[in-house]
Amino acid sequence: MTAEKIIQRLIDSRYEAYFIGGYVRDKILGIKSLDKDVVTSATPDEILSLFKDQKIDLVGKSFGVVLVNGTEVATYRRDRYFGLSDKNVEVTFAPSLKEDTERRDFTINTIALDIGGNIIDIHNGIRDLDLRVIKFVGNPLDRIREDPCRIIRACRFIAKIDGIFDGKTFDALKNTAHYINLIPNERIQKEIMKAMKVKAASKFFISLYQIGALEYILPSLQSTMGFTQKNIFHKERLFTHSILTGDKISCKYPLVKLAGYLHDVGKVHTRKYDKKKKTHTYINHDKISTDMVEEELIGLKFSNSDIEFIKNLISIHMYPPPKTGKQLRRLKKRLEELKLTYRNYLRLLIADSHSRYSKIVPTKLNISKIKDLLRLDKELVARNEPFNRKHLAIDGGDLIQILKIKQGKEVGKILDYLLDQVLDNPKLNTRRGLLILATNFITGGVYV
């Protein structure tokens, strides 16, 4: 049963029912949205009775929310808070749509839509959408105290609609930025990842900085603000370079995008002046960046796999782009060890190179160079060239059976040696050739 049919059944049963929230907001903005939330005058028990022939999920019944075939159907409600948390709330049902909208966060999220396509706009949300204004419903301080995570949500919506803050909203956010410390880290992590689905997510970080909240979330990125790079490759400030890099990465790849915003934070701690080169250098900044980002993402409760992906991508962002097949094979070996793909390496590499201002040194990877990088990989795949142990024409079992090598670390050392030879010359990757190489390696006494 579709959301439209759910609303129609509610109406046919003499209840009020509307679409509300993100679906309506995005529809007005011309953005496709799959999540359709329904609000109704029917109580949860009445919803259950009315849709007993459908798949029902009672996960939010205590808050007046029932899932009907995956569609969130919420009863009009009032929320009474008794602490600085979305958990400290007493829910009672409300008699009207107006009272329900008064508990919501921003005016742009209070717009309702009936089944006939008519807009119900009690809090002038359409006007604020037209003006691209983020404005709290009612008293901004009350809305923030009810749920401090609204501080981060406000900044995310600034990025989403390319907006500005209402004056009173901005003042309230600035005065309560320290409430960030009250938000569970898991919720902060989710808001960050939602922000990565916006093309210019830089506005999310800039807004957090403007209200004084960024230092509580990603202090490493905050530290780049105002940092001058003083380098022949970078005339722009570090924060500018960082946000430009992230913005140039598609929101189809949110983890790559986040890595783009954070890839150079270690420069703040590694700047040294090189008298011979007459410029500042940032030796090992990739390693320092990796360590800083890992610590922060652990604190924000990112998953181990997401942390590993982001830190590994940052760790290799200084690896020079390959110019030859040999260089590409060695790069792909390293990428596989880091569980990264060549395409994701390129996404960060290209974004990084296109986010620099330098009149002295040409740094951008132009279209021709990018095509060369893709062509190299296409040729490697077409020729089935090896870049890991699995691609070798022999395996550990062959070494044990044919060359009578004892099972253990020695087998791995020999395979690594063979792979190293094959990376330089793929033509060596034949069964006979590798057995000869392995024999020479053993008799030469290179391994112990």
Tab-separated table of C-alpha atoms in Angstrom:
chain	number	residue	atom	x	y	z
A	1	MET	CA	0.000	0.000	0.000
A	2	THR	CA	1.452	3.364	-1.039
A	3	ALA	CA	1.590	6.443	1.180
A	4	GLU	CA	-1.128	8.019	-0.977
A	5	LYS	CA	-3.443	5.057	-0.392
A	6	ILE	CA	-2.700	5.172	3.336
A	7	ILE	CA	-3.808	8.807	3.447
A	8	GLN	CA	-6.889	8.053	1.381
A	9	ARG	CA	-7.952	5.228	3.711
A	10	LEU	CA	-7.512	7.510	6.726
A	11	ILE	CA	-9.611	10.219	5.072
A	12	ASP	CA	-12.282	7.722	4.038
A	13	SER	CA	-12.455	6.689	7.691
A	14	ARG	CA	-13.091	10.351	8.684
A	15	TYR	CA	-9.602	11.126	9.983
A	16	GLU	CA	-7.389	14.012	8.931
A	17	ALA	CA	-4.193	12.989	7.146
A	18	TYR	CA	-1.405	14.869	5.345
A	19	PHE	CA	2.080	14.494	3.968
A	20	ILE	CA	4.505	16.548	6.047
A	21	GLY	CA	8.179	17.332	6.549
A	22	GLY	CA	11.041	16.475	4.242
A	23	TYR	CA	8.974	15.056	1.396
A	24	VAL	CA	6.885	18.230	1.101
A	25	ARG	CA	9.907	20.504	1.506
A	26	ASP	CA	11.888	18.659	-1.156
A	27	LYS	CA	8.895	18.523	-3.506
A	28	ILE	CA	8.629	22.324	-3.358
A	29	LEU	CA	12.376	22.594	-4.013
A	30	GLY	CA	12.088	20.233	-6.975
A	31	ILE	CA	14.149	17.535	-5.261
A	32	LYS	CA	13.109	13.903	-5.577
A	33	SER	CA	12.393	12.349	-2.187
A	34	LEU	CA	11.417	8.739	-1.550
A	35	ASP	CA	10.560	9.079	2.155
A	36	LYS	CA	6.935	10.140	2.548
A	37	ASP	CA	5.910	10.837	6.147
A	38	VAL	CA	2.220	11.010	7.040
A	39	VAL	CA	0.664	12.875	9.963
A	40	THR	CA	-2.888	12.165	11.073
A	41	SER	CA	-5.545	12.792	13.711
A	42	ALA	CA	-5.908	9.015	14.166
A	43	THR	CA	-4.357	7.553	17.323
A	44	PRO	CA	-1.862	4.672	17.104
A	45	ASP	CA	-4.536	2.169	18.171
A	46	GLU	CA	-6.900	3.517	15.521
A	47	ILE	CA	-4.118	3.268	12.921
A	48	LEU	CA	-3.457	-0.340	13.945
A	49	SER	CA	-7.128	-1.208	13.652
A	50	LEU	CA	-7.481	0.516	10.296
A	51	PHE	CA	-4.420	-1.139	8.726
A	52	LYS	CA	-4.477	-4.594	10.304
A	53	ASP	CA	-4.379	-6.061	6.788
A	54	GLN	CA	-1.005	-4.383	6.150
A	55	LYS	CA	2.530	-4.930	7.437
A	56	ILE	CA	2.811	-3.014	10.706
A	57	ASP	CA	5.864	-2.004	12.748
A	58	LEU	CA	5.221	-0.691	16.271
A	59	VAL	CA	8.763	0.587	16.836
A	60	GLY	CA	7.608	4.161	17.613
A	61	LYS	CA	4.139	3.554	19.040
A	62	SER	CA	4.969	5.194	22.393
A	63	PHE	CA	5.754	8.383	20.448
A	64	GLY	CA	2.617	8.109	18.360
A	65	VAL	CA	4.428	6.678	15.340
A	66	VAL	CA	3.461	3.514	13.468
A	67	LEU	CA	5.094	2.173	10.304
A	68	VAL	CA	2.574	0.971	7.735
A	69	ASN	CA	4.317	-0.902	4.920
A	70	GLY	CA	7.429	1.165	5.656
A	71	THR	CA	5.612	4.529	5.633
A	72	GLU	CA	5.841	6.498	8.877
A	73	VAL	CA	2.337	7.399	10.063
A	74	ALA	CA	2.409	9.728	13.074
A	75	THR	CA	-0.416	10.916	15.283
A	76	TYR	CA	-0.737	14.663	15.935
A	77	ARG	CA	1.157	15.217	19.154
A	78	ARG	CA	2.550	17.667	21.689
A	79	ASP	CA	5.997	17.129	23.209
A	80	ARG	CA	6.752	18.321	26.746
A	81	TYR	CA	10.462	18.254	27.542
A	82	PHE	CA	11.986	18.145	31.009
A	83	GLY	CA	15.702	18.233	30.231
A	84	LEU	CA	18.305	18.993	27.579
A	85	SER	CA	17.697	15.907	25.473
A	86	ASP	CA	15.305	14.468	22.936
A	87	LYS	CA	14.989	11.492	25.314
A	88	ASN	CA	13.551	13.524	28.199
A	89	VAL	CA	10.135	14.016	26.671
A	90	GLU	CA	6.532	13.351	27.579
A	91	VAL	CA	4.332	12.778	24.546
A	92	THR	CA	0.618	13.578	24.486
A	93	PHE	CA	-1.654	13.536	21.477
A	94	ALA	CA	-2.756	16.862	20.005
A	95	PRO	CA	-6.154	17.725	18.537
A	96	SER	CA	-4.947	19.585	15.450
A	97	LEU	CA	-2.311	19.859	12.733
A	98	LYS	CA	-1.465	23.344	14.008
A	99	GLU	CA	-0.469	22.090	17.448
A	100	ASP	CA	1.537	19.248	15.905
A	101	THR	CA	3.562	21.635	13.733
A	102	GLU	CA	4.392	23.833	16.723
A	103	ARG	CA	6.623	21.081	18.164
A	104	ARG	CA	8.696	20.733	14.973
A	105	ASP	CA	12.175	22.189	14.451
A	106	PHE	CA	12.271	24.551	11.454
A	107	THR	CA	9.530	26.361	9.582
A	108	ILE	CA	10.566	24.727	6.302
A	109	ASN	CA	9.779	21.335	7.858
A	110	THR	CA	6.242	22.248	8.975
A	111	ILE	CA	4.659	22.489	5.526
A	112	ALA	CA	1.865	19.958	4.995
A	113	LEU	CA	0.332	18.666	1.766
A	114	ASP	CA	-3.110	17.115	1.419
A	115	ILE	CA	-4.053	14.296	-0.921
A	116	GLY	CA	-5.384	16.791	-3.444
A	117	GLY	CA	-2.049	18.615	-3.701
A	118	ASN	CA	-3.060	21.620	-1.578
A	119	ILE	CA	-0.447	23.199	0.695
A	120	ILE	CA	-1.112	23.925	4.375
A	121	ASP	CA	1.537	26.403	5.514
A	122	ILE	CA	0.867	27.485	9.093
A	123	HIS	CA	4.350	28.873	9.879
A	124	ASN	CA	5.238	30.566	6.567
A	125	GLY	CA	7.613	27.772	5.633
A	126	ILE	CA	7.213	28.410	1.900
A	127	ARG	CA	8.266	32.026	2.352
A	128	ASP	CA	11.349	30.895	4.252
A	129	LEU	CA	12.105	28.319	1.545
A	130	ASP	CA	11.840	31.028	-1.100
A	131	LEU	CA	14.188	33.242	0.921
A	132	ARG	CA	16.431	30.250	1.762
A	133	VAL	CA	16.094	31.034	5.479
A	134	ILE	CA	16.557	28.521	8.283
A	135	LYS	CA	14.266	29.611	11.103
A	136	PHE	CA	13.172	27.788	14.226
A	137	VAL	CA	9.478	27.339	14.923
A	138	GLY	CA	8.535	29.539	17.879
A	139	ASN	CA	11.199	30.290	20.484
A	140	PRO	CA	14.623	29.191	19.145
A	141	LEU	CA	16.032	28.509	22.619
A	142	ASP	CA	13.094	26.253	23.460
A	143	ARG	CA	13.591	24.241	20.267
A	144	ILE	CA	17.318	23.830	20.970
A	145	ARG	CA	16.828	22.845	24.606
A	146	GLU	CA	14.280	20.251	23.513
A	147	ASP	CA	16.894	18.603	21.306
A	148	PRO	CA	20.435	20.049	21.076
A	149	CYS	CA	21.039	17.990	17.919
A	150	ARG	CA	18.958	20.655	16.186
A	151	ILE	CA	22.085	22.819	16.330
A	152	ILE	CA	23.799	20.473	13.877
A	153	ARG	CA	20.620	19.923	11.857
A	154	ALA	CA	20.296	23.684	11.363
A	155	CYS	CA	23.762	23.785	9.809
A	156	ARG	CA	23.006	20.763	7.643
A	157	PHE	CA	19.877	22.427	6.278
A	158	ILE	CA	21.892	25.570	5.516
A	159	ALA	CA	23.984	23.401	3.192
A	160	LYS	CA	20.985	21.507	1.822
A	161	ILE	CA	19.039	24.592	0.698
A	162	ASP	CA	22.065	26.896	0.254
A	163	GLY	CA	20.532	29.105	2.886
A	164	ILE	CA	21.146	31.636	5.628
A	165	PHE	CA	20.117	31.772	9.266
A	166	ASP	CA	17.251	33.867	10.547
A	167	GLY	CA	18.699	36.458	12.942
A	168	LYS	CA	17.137	35.110	16.146
A	169	THR	CA	17.943	31.557	15.102
A	170	PHE	CA	21.605	32.459	14.537
A	171	ASP	CA	21.885	34.199	17.916
A	172	ALA	CA	20.347	31.229	19.705
A	173	LEU	CA	22.641	28.761	17.938
A	174	LYS	CA	25.699	30.823	18.787
A	175	ASN	CA	24.703	31.086	22.450
A	176	THR	CA	24.093	27.347	22.786
A	177	ALA	CA	26.922	25.892	20.675
A	178	HIS	CA	28.390	24.256	23.775
A	179	TYR	CA	25.254	22.102	23.993
A	180	ILE	CA	26.968	19.973	21.343
A	181	ASN	CA	28.623	18.187	24.259
A	182	LEU	CA	25.197	16.902	25.324
A	183	ILE	CA	24.492	15.163	22.009
A	184	PRO	CA	25.231	11.428	21.730
A	185	ASN	CA	28.176	10.982	19.380
A	186	GLU	CA	26.214	8.488	17.295
A	187	ARG	CA	23.718	11.217	16.375
A	188	ILE	CA	26.496	13.644	15.465
A	189	GLN	CA	28.017	11.000	13.195
A	190	LYS	CA	24.685	10.479	11.438
A	191	GLU	CA	24.261	14.221	10.853
A	192	ILE	CA	27.770	14.468	9.383
A	193	MET	CA	27.057	11.636	6.956
A	194	LYS	CA	23.706	13.167	5.978
A	195	ALA	CA	25.571	16.397	5.238
A	196	MET	CA	27.899	14.485	2.908
A	197	LYS	CA	24.885	13.857	0.664
A	198	VAL	CA	24.867	17.562	-0.195
A	199	LYS	CA	27.079	18.739	-3.060
A	200	ALA	CA	28.430	21.823	-1.266
A	201	ALA	CA	28.725	20.262	2.190
A	202	SER	CA	31.378	22.906	2.919
A	203	LYS	CA	28.490	25.175	3.951
A	204	PHE	CA	27.690	22.689	6.700
A	205	PHE	CA	31.200	23.027	8.152
A	206	ILE	CA	31.306	26.796	7.593
A	207	SER	CA	27.986	27.213	9.424
A	208	LEU	CA	29.224	25.078	12.310
A	209	TYR	CA	32.296	27.313	12.496
A	210	GLN	CA	30.240	30.521	12.364
A	211	ILE	CA	28.123	29.534	15.348
A	212	GLY	CA	31.131	28.207	17.294
A	213	ALA	CA	30.201	24.521	17.127
A	214	LEU	CA	32.854	23.083	14.800
A	215	GLU	CA	35.491	22.937	17.539
A	216	TYR	CA	33.292	20.525	19.498
A	217	ILE	CA	32.806	18.181	16.533
A	218	LEU	CA	35.928	18.210	14.340
A	219	PRO	CA	38.609	20.269	16.117
A	220	SER	CA	41.163	19.188	13.504
A	221	LEU	CA	39.198	20.948	10.762
A	222	GLN	CA	38.611	23.945	13.027
A	223	SER	CA	42.398	24.262	13.460
A	224	THR	CA	42.863	24.780	9.708
A	225	MET	CA	40.837	27.993	9.816
A	226	GLY	CA	43.125	30.959	9.128
A	227	PHE	CA	46.185	28.738	8.581
A	228	THR	CA	48.311	30.124	5.724
A	229	GLN	CA	50.169	27.400	3.832
A	230	LYS	CA	53.073	29.572	2.580
A	231	ASN	CA	53.908	27.049	-0.104
A	232	ILE	CA	54.603	27.356	-3.843
A	233	PHE	CA	51.880	24.784	-4.520
A	234	HIS	CA	49.278	26.467	-2.313
A	235	LYS	CA	48.559	30.172	-2.209
A	236	GLU	CA	45.140	29.530	-0.656
A	237	ARG	CA	44.589	29.062	3.074
A	238	LEU	CA	44.344	25.533	4.392
A	239	PHE	CA	40.660	25.657	5.334
A	240	THR	CA	39.805	26.994	1.885
A	241	HIS	CA	41.778	24.201	0.227
A	242	SER	CA	40.131	21.579	2.439
A	243	ILE	CA	36.540	22.619	1.775
A	244	LEU	CA	37.164	23.086	-1.947
A	245	THR	CA	38.561	19.560	-2.115
A	246	GLY	CA	35.547	18.039	-0.388
A	247	ASP	CA	33.087	20.016	-2.503
A	248	LYS	CA	34.665	18.716	-5.714
A	249	ILE	CA	33.928	15.093	-4.749
A	250	SER	CA	30.511	13.742	-5.697
A	251	CYS	CA	28.027	13.129	-2.891
A	252	LYS	CA	27.591	9.660	-4.424
A	253	TYR	CA	30.775	8.835	-2.487
A	254	PRO	CA	30.144	10.280	1.007
A	255	LEU	CA	33.150	8.674	2.707
A	256	VAL	CA	35.506	9.856	-0.046
A	257	LYS	CA	33.937	13.307	0.278
A	258	LEU	CA	34.506	13.397	4.039
A	259	ALA	CA	38.107	12.282	3.489
A	260	GLY	CA	38.457	15.210	1.090
A	261	TYR	CA	37.466	17.718	3.767
A	262	LEU	CA	39.871	16.190	6.302
A	263	HIS	CA	42.824	15.029	4.191
A	264	ASP	CA	45.241	17.848	5.086
A	265	VAL	CA	44.454	18.641	8.741
A	266	GLY	CA	47.916	17.410	9.764
A	267	LYS	CA	49.579	20.307	7.943
A	268	VAL	CA	48.890	22.520	10.945
A	269	HIS	CA	51.428	20.476	12.929
A	270	THR	CA	54.068	19.791	10.260
A	271	ARG	CA	54.938	23.125	8.639
A	272	LYS	CA	58.689	23.753	8.371
A	273	TYR	CA	60.688	26.189	6.282
A	274	ASP	CA	63.114	24.628	3.793
A	275	LYS	CA	65.969	27.086	3.178
A	276	LYS	CA	67.172	25.302	0.037
A	277	LYS	CA	63.736	25.180	-1.568
A	278	LYS	CA	62.837	28.596	-0.137
A	279	THR	CA	59.342	27.455	0.762
A	280	HIS	CA	57.479	25.755	3.577
A	281	THR	CA	57.143	21.984	3.518
A	282	TYR	CA	54.764	19.558	5.218
A	283	ILE	CA	56.687	16.311	5.499
A	284	ASN	CA	54.598	13.409	6.853
A	285	HIS	CA	51.469	15.536	7.035
A	286	ASP	CA	49.534	12.634	5.510
A	287	LYS	CA	50.535	10.407	8.445
A	288	ILE	CA	49.695	13.083	11.022
A	289	SER	CA	46.371	13.773	9.276
A	290	THR	CA	45.545	10.072	9.387
A	291	ASP	CA	46.227	9.837	13.123
A	292	MET	CA	44.215	12.975	13.936
A	293	VAL	CA	41.230	11.951	11.850
A	294	GLU	CA	41.220	8.404	13.193
A	295	GLU	CA	41.080	9.653	16.782
A	296	GLU	CA	38.199	12.020	16.038
A	297	LEU	CA	36.162	9.505	14.051
A	298	ILE	CA	36.547	6.908	16.800
A	299	GLY	CA	35.188	9.476	19.253
A	300	LEU	CA	32.260	10.186	16.933
A	301	LYS	CA	31.383	6.472	16.844
A	302	PHE	CA	32.023	5.916	13.161
A	303	SER	CA	32.133	2.225	12.287
A	304	ASN	CA	35.522	0.515	12.171
A	305	SER	CA	35.149	-0.082	8.432
A	306	ASP	CA	34.345	3.579	7.725
A	307	ILE	CA	37.276	4.760	9.853
A	308	GLU	CA	39.627	2.359	8.099
A	309	PHE	CA	38.443	3.524	4.683
A	310	ILE	CA	38.813	7.243	5.439
A	311	LYS	CA	42.185	7.004	7.183
A	312	ASN	CA	43.607	4.716	4.478
A	313	LEU	CA	42.480	7.057	1.719
A	314	ILE	CA	44.022	10.037	3.514
A	315	SER	CA	47.229	8.070	4.113
A	316	ILE	CA	47.775	7.537	0.377
A	317	HIS	CA	46.640	10.915	-0.960
A	318	MET	CA	50.252	12.029	-1.483
A	319	TYR	CA	51.100	8.965	-3.579
A	320	PRO	CA	52.088	10.363	-7.004
A	321	PRO	CA	49.829	9.518	-9.949
A	322	PRO	CA	51.272	6.702	-12.078
A	323	LYS	CA	52.856	7.493	-15.443
A	324	THR	CA	53.797	3.956	-16.455
A	325	GLY	CA	52.314	0.493	-16.211
A	326	LYS	CA	54.976	-0.466	-13.684
A	327	GLN	CA	54.040	2.456	-11.430
A	328	LEU	CA	50.345	1.630	-11.735
A	329	ARG	CA	50.894	-2.012	-10.816
A	330	ARG	CA	52.770	-1.010	-7.681
A	331	LEU	CA	50.111	1.562	-6.813
A	332	LYS	CA	47.298	-0.960	-7.241
A	333	LYS	CA	49.167	-3.426	-5.045
A	334	ARG	CA	49.326	-0.787	-2.328
A	335	LEU	CA	45.676	0.182	-2.811
A	336	GLU	CA	44.574	-3.422	-2.472
A	337	GLU	CA	46.536	-3.742	0.764
A	338	LEU	CA	44.596	-0.704	2.011
A	339	LYS	CA	41.270	-2.101	0.722
A	340	LEU	CA	40.872	0.875	-1.597
A	341	THR	CA	39.973	1.129	-5.263
A	342	TYR	CA	41.917	2.969	-7.935
A	343	ARG	CA	38.832	5.048	-8.753
A	344	ASN	CA	38.483	6.327	-5.182
A	345	TYR	CA	42.196	7.153	-5.109
A	346	LEU	CA	41.672	9.157	-8.310
A	347	ARG	CA	38.585	10.913	-6.949
A	348	LEU	CA	40.560	12.392	-4.061
A	349	LEU	CA	43.664	13.001	-6.187
A	350	ILE	CA	41.742	14.964	-8.826
A	351	ALA	CA	39.726	16.967	-6.283
A	352	ASP	CA	42.912	17.801	-4.373
A	353	SER	CA	44.730	18.976	-7.493
A	354	HIS	CA	41.799	21.160	-8.580
A	355	SER	CA	41.585	22.931	-5.215
A	356	ARG	CA	44.933	24.730	-5.300
A	357	TYR	CA	45.916	28.236	-6.292
A	358	SER	CA	49.459	28.475	-7.631
A	359	LYS	CA	50.783	30.886	-10.253
A	360	ILE	CA	54.245	29.316	-10.102
A	361	VAL	CA	53.625	25.565	-10.247
A	362	PRO	CA	50.928	24.009	-12.467
A	363	THR	CA	49.128	21.594	-10.166
A	364	LYS	CA	45.841	20.719	-11.825
A	365	LEU	CA	45.302	17.352	-13.420
A	366	ASN	CA	43.778	18.399	-16.726
A	367	ILE	CA	41.355	16.301	-18.753
A	368	SER	CA	44.172	14.856	-20.852
A	369	LYS	CA	46.098	13.667	-17.780
A	370	ILE	CA	42.954	12.209	-16.217
A	371	LYS	CA	42.230	10.295	-19.421
A	372	ASP	CA	45.800	8.962	-19.362
A	373	LEU	CA	45.321	7.710	-15.796
A	374	LEU	CA	42.113	5.923	-16.763
A	375	ARG	CA	43.667	4.553	-19.957
A	376	LEU	CA	46.595	3.060	-18.033
A	377	ASP	CA	44.197	1.178	-15.791
A	378	LYS	CA	42.057	0.019	-18.698
A	379	GLU	CA	45.138	-1.372	-20.436
A	380	LEU	CA	46.320	-3.106	-17.264
A	381	VAL	CA	42.947	-4.815	-16.880
A	382	ALA	CA	42.811	-5.757	-20.581
A	383	ARG	CA	46.252	-7.384	-20.373
A	384	ASN	CA	45.332	-9.058	-17.092
A	385	GLU	CA	48.547	-7.777	-15.547
A	386	PRO	CA	49.316	-8.983	-12.005
A	387	PHE	CA	49.498	-6.750	-8.945
A	388	ASN	CA	48.839	-9.145	-6.043
A	389	ARG	CA	49.760	-12.665	-4.937
A	390	LYS	CA	46.513	-14.118	-6.250
A	391	HIS	CA	47.540	-13.090	-9.767
A	392	LEU	CA	50.772	-15.120	-9.696
A	393	ALA	CA	50.991	-18.183	-11.950
A	394	ILE	CA	51.990	-20.308	-8.935
A	395	ASP	CA	50.892	-20.334	-5.308
A	396	GLY	CA	52.179	-21.490	-1.941
A	397	GLY	CA	51.028	-25.030	-2.590
A	398	ASP	CA	53.261	-25.231	-5.661
A	399	LEU	CA	56.272	-24.062	-3.659
A	400	ILE	CA	55.609	-26.689	-0.990
A	401	GLN	CA	54.956	-29.573	-3.381
A	402	ILE	CA	57.443	-28.891	-6.178
A	403	LEU	CA	60.309	-27.103	-4.417
A	404	LYS	CA	59.776	-28.904	-1.102
A	405	ILE	CA	59.589	-25.683	0.902
A	406	LYS	CA	58.319	-26.166	4.442
A	407	GLN	CA	54.996	-24.528	5.173
A	408	GLY	CA	55.493	-21.284	7.098
A	409	LYS	CA	56.698	-17.701	6.772
A	410	GLU	CA	59.304	-18.684	4.164
A	411	VAL	CA	56.550	-19.428	1.647
A	412	GLY	CA	55.137	-15.936	2.072
A	413	LYS	CA	58.576	-14.347	1.682
A	414	ILE	CA	59.170	-16.185	-1.585
A	415	LEU	CA	55.740	-15.208	-2.945
A	416	ASP	CA	56.391	-11.566	-2.029
A	417	TYR	CA	59.725	-11.723	-3.864
A	418	LEU	CA	58.067	-13.231	-6.934
A	419	LEU	CA	55.347	-10.593	-6.911
A	420	ASP	CA	57.964	-7.858	-6.662
A	421	GLN	CA	59.694	-9.231	-9.767
A	422	VAL	CA	56.425	-9.565	-11.660
A	423	LEU	CA	55.363	-6.014	-10.793
A	424	ASP	CA	58.468	-4.832	-12.637
A	425	ASN	CA	58.072	-7.283	-15.519
A	426	PRO	CA	54.670	-8.989	-16.012
A	427	LYS	CA	56.166	-11.288	-18.673
A	428	LEU	CA	57.873	-13.223	-15.879
A	429	ASN	CA	54.479	-14.372	-14.627
A	430	THR	CA	54.546	-17.904	-16.032
A	431	ARG	CA	54.582	-21.136	-14.074
A	432	ARG	CA	58.007	-22.146	-15.370
A	433	GLY	CA	59.462	-18.657	-15.025
A	434	LEU	CA	58.307	-18.224	-11.426
A	435	LEU	CA	59.593	-21.652	-10.374
A	436	ILE	CA	63.012	-20.759	-11.797
A	437	LEU	CA	62.950	-17.396	-9.992
A	438	ALA	CA	61.927	-19.089	-6.753
A	439	THR	CA	64.710	-21.677	-7.073
A	440	ASN	CA	67.332	-18.983	-7.692
A	441	PHE	CA	65.974	-16.977	-4.766
A	442	ILE	CA	66.271	-19.983	-2.441
A	443	THR	CA	69.722	-21.121	-3.585
A	444	GLY	CA	70.964	-17.570	-3.426
A	445	GLY	CA	70.293	-17.621	0.287
A	446	VAL	CA	68.326	-14.394	0.186
A	447	TYR	CA	65.777	-15.571	2.731
A	448	VAL	CA	66.244	-17.223	6.107
